[in-house]
Coordinates of C-alpha atoms and ligand atoms in Angstrom, one line a residue:
X19 CA 22.1 -5.2 -21.3
X20 CA 21.1 -7.5 -18.4
X21 CA 23.1 -5.6 -15.8
X22 CA 21.2 -2.4 -16.5
X23 CA 17.9 -4.4 -16.6
X24 CA 18.7 -5.8 -13.1
X25 CA 19.5 -2.4 -11.7
X26 CA 16.2 -1.0 -13.0
X27 CA 14.3 -3.9 -11.6
X28 CA 15.7 -3.4 -8.1
X29 CA 14.8 0.3 -8.2
X30 CA 11.3 -0.7 -9.4
X31 CA 11.0 -3.3 -6.7
X32 CA 11.0 -0.5 -4.1
X33 CA 8.5 1.6 -5.9
X34 CA 6.2 -1.4 -6.5
X35 CA 6.1 -2.3 -2.8
X36 CA 5.1 1.3 -1.9
X37 CA 2.4 1.2 -4.5
X38 CA 1.0 -2.1 -3.4
X39 CA 0.9 -1.0 0.2
X40 CA -1.5 1.7 -0.9
X41 CA -3.5 -0.7 -3.0
X42 CA -4.0 -3.2 -0.2
X43 CA -5.5 -0.5 2.0
X44 CA -7.8 0.4 -0.8
X45 CA -9.4 -3.0 -1.0
X46 CA -12.3 -3.2 1.3
X47 CA -15.6 -4.9 1.6
X48 CA -15.1 -7.5 -1.1
X49 CA -14.7 -10.7 0.9
X50 CA -17.8 -12.3 2.2
X51 CA -20.3 -10.4 0.1
X52 CA -23.2 -12.3 -1.3
X53 CA -22.6 -13.6 -4.7
X54 CA -24.9 -12.6 -7.6
X55 CA -25.7 -15.0 -10.4
X56 CA -22.9 -15.3 -13.0
X57 CA -23.4 -13.3 -16.2
X58 CA -22.0 -13.2 -19.6
X59 CA -19.9 -10.1 -19.9
X60 CA -22.1 -8.2 -22.3
X61 CA -24.9 -8.5 -19.8
X62 CA -22.6 -8.3 -16.7
X63 CA -25.3 -7.1 -14.4
X64 CA -24.0 -5.5 -11.2
X65 CA -22.8 -2.0 -11.7
X66 CA -19.1 -1.4 -11.2
X67 CA -19.5 0.6 -8.0
X68 CA -22.2 2.2 -5.9
X69 CA -21.1 5.7 -6.9
X70 CA -23.4 7.7 -9.0
X71 CA -22.7 7.9 -12.7
X72 CA -21.4 11.2 -14.1
X73 CA -23.9 12.9 -16.4
X74 CA -23.2 12.0 -20.1
X75 CA -21.7 15.4 -20.9
X76 CA -19.2 15.1 -18.0
X77 CA -18.1 11.5 -18.9
X78 CA -14.7 11.3 -20.6
X79 CA -14.8 10.4 -24.3
X80 CA -12.9 7.3 -25.3
X81 CA -11.7 6.1 -28.8
X82 CA -11.1 2.4 -29.3
X83 CA -8.3 1.5 -31.7
X84 CA -8.6 -2.0 -33.4
X85 CA -12.1 -3.5 -33.6
X86 CA -11.0 -7.2 -33.1
X87 CA -12.3 -9.9 -30.9
X88 CA -11.5 -8.5 -27.5
X89 CA -12.5 -4.9 -28.4
X90 CA -15.9 -5.9 -29.8
X91 CA -16.8 -8.7 -27.5
X92 CA -15.7 -7.4 -24.2
X93 CA -14.6 -3.8 -24.1
X94 CA -17.1 -2.0 -26.3
X95 CA -20.2 -3.6 -24.5
X96 CA -18.6 -2.6 -21.1
X97 CA -18.9 1.1 -21.8
X98 CA -22.6 0.7 -21.0
X99 CA -21.6 0.0 -17.4
X100 CA -19.0 2.8 -17.1
X101 CA -19.8 5.7 -14.8
X102 CA -17.1 8.1 -15.9
X103 CA -16.4 7.0 -19.5
X104 CA -18.2 6.9 -22.8
X105 CA -17.3 5.5 -26.2
X106 CA -17.2 8.3 -28.8
X107 CA -14.8 7.3 -31.5
X108 CA -13.5 4.2 -33.4
X109 CA -10.3 3.6 -35.3
X110 CA -10.3 0.7 -37.8
X111 CA -8.9 -0.3 -41.2
X112 CA -12.3 -1.6 -42.2
X113 CA -14.7 1.3 -42.7
X114 CA -17.8 -0.8 -43.1
X115 CA -17.1 -2.7 -39.9
X116 CA -16.5 0.6 -38.1
X117 CA -19.8 2.0 -39.4
X118 CA -21.7 -1.0 -38.2
X119 CA -20.3 -0.7 -34.7
X120 CA -20.7 3.1 -34.7
X121 CA -24.4 2.6 -35.4
X122 CA -24.6 -0.1 -32.7
X123 CA -22.9 2.1 -30.0
X124 CA -24.3 5.5 -31.1
X125 CA -20.9 6.8 -32.2
X126 CA -21.0 9.7 -34.6
X127 CA -19.7 8.5 -38.0
X128 CA -17.6 11.7 -38.2
X129 CA -15.6 10.1 -35.3
X130 CA -14.5 7.1 -37.3
X131 CA -10.8 7.1 -38.2
X132 CA -8.5 4.7 -40.0
X133 CA -4.8 4.1 -39.4
X134 CA -3.8 6.8 -41.8
X135 CA -6.2 9.5 -40.5
X136 CA -5.5 8.4 -36.8
X137 CA -3.2 11.4 -36.0
X138 CA -6.0 13.9 -36.9
X139 CA -7.8 12.7 -33.8
X140 CA -5.8 15.5 -32.1
X141 CA -8.4 17.9 -33.6
X142 CA -11.3 16.1 -32.0
X143 CA -12.1 17.6 -28.5
X144 CA -14.7 14.8 -27.9
X145 CA -11.9 12.3 -27.5
X146 CA -10.0 12.4 -24.2
X147 CA -8.6 8.9 -24.0
X148 CA -7.4 6.4 -26.7
X149 CA -7.7 2.6 -25.9
X150 CA -5.1 0.6 -28.0
X151 CA -6.5 -3.0 -28.6
X152 CA -4.2 -3.9 -31.5
X153 CA -1.7 -6.8 -31.9
X154 CA 1.1 -6.4 -29.3
X155 CA 3.7 -5.3 -31.9
X156 CA 1.6 -2.3 -32.8
X157 CA 1.0 -1.1 -29.2
X158 CA 4.1 1.2 -29.0
X159 CA 3.5 3.0 -32.3
X160 CA -0.2 3.7 -31.7
X161 CA 0.3 4.6 -28.0
X162 CA 3.0 7.1 -28.9
X163 CA 1.1 8.6 -31.8
X164 CA -1.9 8.9 -29.5
X165 CA 0.0 10.7 -26.8
X166 CA 1.5 13.0 -29.4
X167 CA -2.0 13.8 -30.5
X168 CA -2.6 15.0 -27.0
X169 CA -4.7 12.1 -25.7
X170 CA -4.5 9.9 -22.6
X171 CA -3.7 6.3 -23.4
X172 CA -5.0 2.9 -22.2
X173 CA -2.9 0.1 -23.8
X174 CA -3.7 -3.6 -23.7
X175 CA -1.3 -6.1 -22.3
X176 CA 1.5 -6.9 -22.9
X177 CA 2.5 -3.3 -23.0
X178 CA 4.8 -3.8 -26.0
X179 CA 7.3 -6.2 -27.5
X180 CA 10.5 -4.8 -26.1
X181 CA 11.8 -2.9 -23.0
X182 CA 12.9 0.0 -25.4
X183 CA 9.4 0.3 -26.8
X184 CA 7.8 0.4 -23.3
X185 CA 10.3 3.1 -22.3
X186 CA 9.5 5.1 -25.4
X187 CA 5.8 4.9 -24.6
X188 CA 6.4 6.2 -21.1
X189 CA 8.6 9.0 -22.4
X190 CA 6.0 10.0 -25.0
X191 CA 3.2 10.2 -22.4
X192 CA 5.4 12.2 -20.0
X193 CA 6.4 14.6 -22.7
X194 CA 2.8 15.2 -23.7
X195 CA 1.7 15.4 -20.0
X196 CA -0.8 12.6 -20.6
X197 CA -1.7 9.5 -18.5
X198 CA -0.6 6.1 -19.6
X199 CA -2.3 3.0 -18.2
X200 CA -1.9 -0.7 -19.0
X201 CA -5.1 -2.7 -19.1
X202 CA -4.3 -5.2 -16.4
X203 CA -7.9 -6.0 -15.7
X204 CA -7.2 -8.6 -13.0
X205 CA -6.0 -5.8 -10.7
X206 CA -9.5 -4.3 -10.8
X207 CA -11.4 -7.6 -10.5
X208 CA -13.0 -8.3 -7.1
X209 CA -11.9 -11.9 -6.7
X210 CA -8.3 -11.0 -7.4
X211 CA -8.5 -8.0 -5.1
X212 CA -9.9 -10.3 -2.3
X213 CA -7.0 -12.7 -2.9
X214 CA -4.5 -9.9 -2.5
X215 CA -6.1 -8.8 0.7
X216 CA -6.3 -12.3 2.1
X217 CA -2.7 -13.0 1.2
X218 CA -1.3 -9.7 2.4
X219 CA -3.3 -9.5 5.7
X220 CA -1.8 -12.7 7.1
X221 CA -5.1 -14.6 6.9
X222 CA -3.3 -17.5 5.2
X223 CA -0.4 -17.4 7.7
X224 CA 3.1 -16.8 6.4
X225 CA 3.1 -17.0 2.6
X226 CA 5.3 -19.8 1.3
X227 CA 4.4 -20.7 -2.3
X228 CA 2.3 -19.4 -5.2
X229 CA 1.5 -21.5 -8.2
X230 CA -0.1 -19.9 -11.2
X231 CA -1.1 -21.6 -14.4
X232 CA -2.4 -20.1 -17.6
X233 CA -2.9 -22.1 -20.7
X234 CA -5.0 -22.4 -23.8
X235 CA -4.8 -24.0 -27.2
X236 CA -3.6 -21.7 -30.0
X237 CA -6.0 -22.0 -32.9
X238 CA -4.4 -21.3 -36.2
X239 CA -7.8 -21.0 -37.8
X240 CA -8.9 -18.2 -35.5
X241 CA -8.0 -14.8 -37.1
X242 CA -7.2 -13.5 -33.6
X243 CA -4.6 -16.2 -33.2
X244 CA -2.9 -15.8 -36.6
X245 CA -0.9 -12.7 -35.6
X246 CA -0.1 -14.5 -32.3
X247 CA 2.0 -17.0 -34.3
X248 CA 4.1 -14.1 -35.7
X249 CA 6.9 -12.8 -33.4
X250 CA 6.9 -9.4 -34.9
X251 CA 3.2 -8.8 -34.1
X252 CA 3.0 -10.9 -30.9
X253 CA 6.4 -10.2 -29.3
X254 CA 6.6 -13.7 -27.9
X255 CA 4.5 -16.8 -27.5
X256 CA 2.3 -18.0 -24.7
X257 CA 4.3 -16.1 -22.1
X258 CA 3.6 -12.7 -23.7
X259 CA -0.1 -13.6 -24.2
X260 CA -1.2 -15.5 -21.1
X261 CA 1.8 -16.4 -19.0
X262 CA 1.9 -12.7 -18.3
X263 CA -1.2 -13.4 -16.0
X264 CA 0.8 -16.0 -14.1
X265 CA 3.7 -13.5 -13.7
X266 CA 1.4 -10.5 -12.8
X267 CA -0.4 -12.7 -10.1
X268 CA 2.8 -13.5 -8.3
X269 CA 3.7 -9.8 -8.2
X270 CA 0.3 -8.4 -7.1
X271 CA -0.3 -11.2 -4.5
X272 CA 3.1 -10.8 -2.8
X273 CA 3.4 -7.1 -3.4
X274 CA 7.0 -7.8 -4.1
X275 CA 9.4 -8.0 -7.0
X276 CA 11.2 -11.3 -7.7
X277 CA 14.9 -11.5 -6.9
X278 CA 15.8 -14.7 -8.7
X279 CA 14.4 -16.3 -11.9
X280 CA 14.8 -19.8 -13.4
X281 CA 12.9 -21.1 -16.4
X282 CA 12.5 -23.9 -18.9
X283 CA 10.9 -23.6 -22.4
X284 CA 9.6 -26.2 -24.8
X285 CA 7.7 -26.1 -28.1
X286 CA 6.5 -29.3 -29.9
X287 CA 9.0 -29.8 -32.7
X288 CA 7.6 -29.6 -36.2
X289 CA 4.4 -27.9 -35.0
X290 CA 3.9 -25.0 -37.5
X291 CA 2.2 -22.8 -34.8
X292 CA 5.5 -22.6 -33.0
X293 CA 7.9 -21.7 -35.7
X294 CA 8.3 -18.1 -34.4
X295 CA 6.9 -18.1 -30.9
X296 CA 7.1 -20.5 -28.0
X297 CA 4.5 -23.0 -26.8
X298 CA 5.3 -23.7 -23.2
X299 CA 7.3 -21.8 -20.5
X300 CA 7.6 -22.9 -16.9
X301 CA 9.3 -20.4 -14.6
X302 CA 10.2 -20.2 -10.9
X303 CA 10.5 -16.9 -9.1
X304 CA 12.0 -16.2 -5.7
X305 CA 10.7 -13.2 -3.8
X306 CA 12.6 -11.2 -1.0
X307 CA 10.3 -12.6 1.7
X308 CA 11.2 -16.1 0.7
X309 CA 8.0 -16.8 -1.2
X310 CA 8.6 -19.1 -4.2
X311 CA 6.4 -19.1 -7.2
X312 CA 6.0 -21.9 -9.7
X313 CA 4.4 -20.6 -12.9
X314 CA 3.3 -22.1 -16.1
X315 CA 2.3 -20.7 -19.5
X316 CA 1.1 -22.8 -22.4
X317 CA -0.4 -22.6 -25.8
X318 CA -0.7 -26.4 -25.8
X319 CA -3.2 -27.4 -23.1
X320 CA -6.8 -26.6 -22.6
X321 CA -8.2 -23.5 -21.0
X322 CA -6.6 -23.0 -17.6
X323 CA -6.5 -19.8 -15.5
X324 CA -5.6 -20.9 -12.0
X325 CA -3.8 -19.4 -9.0
X326 CA -3.0 -21.1 -5.7
X327 CA -1.5 -19.3 -2.7
X328 CA 0.0 -21.6 0.0
X329 CA 0.4 -20.1 3.4
X330 CA 1.5 -21.7 6.7
X331 CA -2.1 -21.8 7.9
X332 CA -4.2 -22.1 4.8
X333 CA -4.2 -22.6 1.1
X334 CA -6.2 -20.3 -1.2
X335 CA -7.3 -21.5 -4.6
X336 CA -8.7 -19.2 -7.3
X337 CA -10.0 -21.2 -10.2
X338 CA -10.9 -19.7 -12.6
X339 CA -8.7 -16.9 -11.4
X340 CA -8.4 -14.5 -14.4
X341 CA -11.5 -15.2 -16.4
X342 CA -13.9 -12.6 -17.6
X343 CA -16.6 -13.7 -15.0
X344 CA -17.6 -16.7 -12.9
X345 CA -14.5 -16.8 -10.6
X346 CA -14.3 -19.2 -7.8
X347 CA -12.3 -18.8 -4.6
X348 CA -11.7 -21.6 -2.0
X349 CA -9.9 -21.5 1.3
X350 CA -8.6 -24.8 2.6
X351 CA -7.5 -24.9 6.2
X352 CA -7.8 -27.1 9.3
X353 CA -11.5 -26.5 9.3
X354 CA -11.9 -27.9 5.8
X355 CA -12.7 -26.3 2.5
X356 CA -14.8 -23.1 2.4
X357 CA -15.9 -21.2 -0.6
X358 CA -15.6 -17.4 -0.4
X359 CA -18.4 -15.8 -2.3
X360 CA -17.9 -12.3 -3.7
X361 CA -20.0 -10.1 -5.9
X362 CA -18.9 -10.3 -9.5
X363 CA -18.3 -6.9 -11.1
X364 CA -17.5 -5.8 -14.6
X365 CA -13.8 -5.6 -14.4
X366 CA -13.5 -3.9 -17.8
X367 CA -15.8 -1.1 -16.8
X368 CA -13.9 -0.8 -13.5
X369 CA -10.5 -0.5 -15.2
X370 CA -11.8 1.9 -17.8
X371 CA -13.4 4.1 -15.2
X372 CA -10.2 3.9 -13.1
X373 CA -8.3 5.6 -15.9
X374 CA -11.0 8.3 -16.3
X375 CA -11.0 8.9 -12.6
X376 CA -7.2 9.1 -12.6
X377 CA -7.4 11.8 -15.3
X378 CA -10.2 13.7 -13.5
X379 CA -8.2 13.7 -10.3
X380 CA -4.8 14.0 -11.9
X381 CA -3.5 10.9 -10.2
X382 CA -1.1 8.1 -11.5
X383 CA -3.3 5.1 -12.5
X384 CA -2.6 2.0 -10.5
X385 CA -1.4 0.0 -13.4
X386 CA 0.8 2.6 -15.0
X387 CA 3.3 2.3 -17.9
X388 CA 6.0 1.4 -15.4
X389 CA 4.0 -1.6 -14.3
X390 CA 3.8 -2.8 -17.9
X391 CA 7.5 -2.1 -18.5
X392 CA 8.3 -4.2 -15.4
X393 CA 6.5 -7.3 -16.8
X394 CA 8.2 -6.9 -20.2
X395 CA 11.6 -6.7 -18.4
X396 CA 10.8 -9.8 -16.3
X397 CA 9.5 -11.8 -19.3
X398 CA 12.8 -11.0 -21.1
X399 CA 14.7 -12.3 -18.1
X400 CA 12.5 -15.4 -18.1
X401 CA 13.4 -16.1 -21.7
X402 CA 17.1 -15.5 -20.9
X403 CA 16.9 -17.9 -17.9
X404 CA 15.3 -20.5 -20.2
X405 CA 17.8 -20.0 -23.0
X406 CA 20.9 -20.1 -20.7
X407 CA 19.6 -22.7 -18.2
X408 CA 20.9 -20.4 -15.5
X409 CA 19.2 -18.9 -12.5
X410 CA 19.2 -15.2 -13.0
X411 CA 19.6 -12.9 -10.0
X412 CA 17.5 -9.8 -10.5
Ligands
NAD15 P1 -7.8 -9.5 -32.7 O1 -6.9 -10.1 -33.8 O2 -9.1 -10.0 -32.6 O3 -7.8 -7.9 -32.8 C1 -6.8 -7.2 -33.4 C2 -7.3 -6.0 -34.2 O4 -6.3 -5.3 -34.8 C3 -8.2 -6.6 -35.4 O5 -9.3 -5.8 -35.5 C4 -7.3 -6.3 -36.6 O6 -8.0 -6.1 -37.8 C5 -6.5 -5.1 -36.2 N1 -5.2 -5.0 -36.9 C6 -4.7 -3.9 -37.4 N2 -3.6 -4.1 -38.0 C7 -3.3 -5.4 -37.9 C8 -2.3 -6.2 -38.4 N3 -1.2 -5.7 -39.1 N4 -2.3 -7.6 -38.1 C9 -3.4 -8.1 -37.4 N5 -4.4 -7.3 -37.0 C10 -4.4 -6.0 -37.2 O7 -6.9 -9.8 -31.4 P2 -7.5 -9.6 -29.9 O8 -7.5 -11.0 -29.3 O9 -8.6 -8.8 -29.8 O10 -6.2 -8.9 -29.2 C11 -5.9 -7.6 -29.3 C12 -5.1 -7.1 -28.1 O11 -5.9 -7.2 -27.0 C13 -3.8 -7.8 -27.9 O12 -2.8 -6.9 -27.4 C14 -4.2 -8.8 -26.8 O13 -3.1 -9.2 -25.9 C15 -5.2 -8.0 -26.0 N6 -6.2 -8.9 -25.3 C16 -6.4 -8.7 -24.0 C17 -7.3 -9.4 -23.3 C18 -7.5 -9.2 -21.8 O14 -8.2 -9.9 -21.2 N7 -7.0 -8.1 -21.3 C19 -7.9 -10.5 -23.9 C20 -7.7 -10.6 -25.3 C21 -6.8 -9.8 -26.0

């Protein structure tokens, strides 16, 4: 199994480099802009872009599937800032909850579905795109059913539990001639885009090392964390949930794919939270250009979302790096420490509109299904490296 995985990863490395070349060119005008005051997301002030909004009747209609914490606190409020997308339908197992949100967001109650009636969304011409915000283990089924209903799909990260599920999602979208995008919000967020530009333009000198740390404390009393303790619904532990940000960062900052992986994993023994999923994973990646990446992922330490990029001339520190807002970017070089101030934007509105725009222009979204599949493949190899204690050549 791992031989075919490695072959696919090498092929993907080539595609990925081509893709990121395009992306780096597309990042302009972010560094050095004046920062606006930080906002909470629901009020995230600055509009996503300076482009005019489409009139409401021209905006694409979106359905949100799963009305949990992330959907209700971050995604649904962000539609107010979208210029090409509007919220028109809700899918939930809890009718009363869905009705409350429908009223709040002006969704017609006839556009409320449950998990049984979900497939009949095919008969609703108001819905163009379905956004899957369910536990990870449900992403594949609901993405595939959505594509089969003739709708474009946005799916939350991680794409799915297994490589096979990811491939089935890609195949289903292709067969239905629909777009499939993975919601990697950091790739639409201005501070991360500025980091990519600074790293890839040589402003830091030759890149040598990236460190990326993502951690939080898993709370067994939080309903949103209960399914995260179950392997079937979560796919994995901290790596699948937040370590994926560490992994993603190394790939989008270098614009390369790793060629070697080593890893170590540890879960506090006897801690009931980690009966099925892991607590800590540290992994090291080597990239073709010689960049090494030291990454950590933990459900055991307090909130951390940090990226550091070490070049021969300067060190870039992004901390917080992958939060919802209030990012902070420092450049440390021979002239001392300078903070780079960039205008915060609503990254959720940006990524939602990116998919709508990709549909309107019939283009492949930047963070396609293949991008999601690549992370799931690499995470499986990280687990394999940790289990065997061997460095895996990709
Ligand atoms: P959550 O538990 O708050 O939401 C999950 C929703 O799915 C709930 O409404 C729940 O009722 C529903 N559900 C349906 N069937 C279920 C079942 N069998 N078991 C449990 N819940 C079921 O979780 P969340 O934190 O909102 O995460 C949802 C997805 O969003 C996950 O894939 C997660 O990785 C992703 N997420 C992404 C970000 C990001 O920044 N991109 C942040 C948080 C979560």
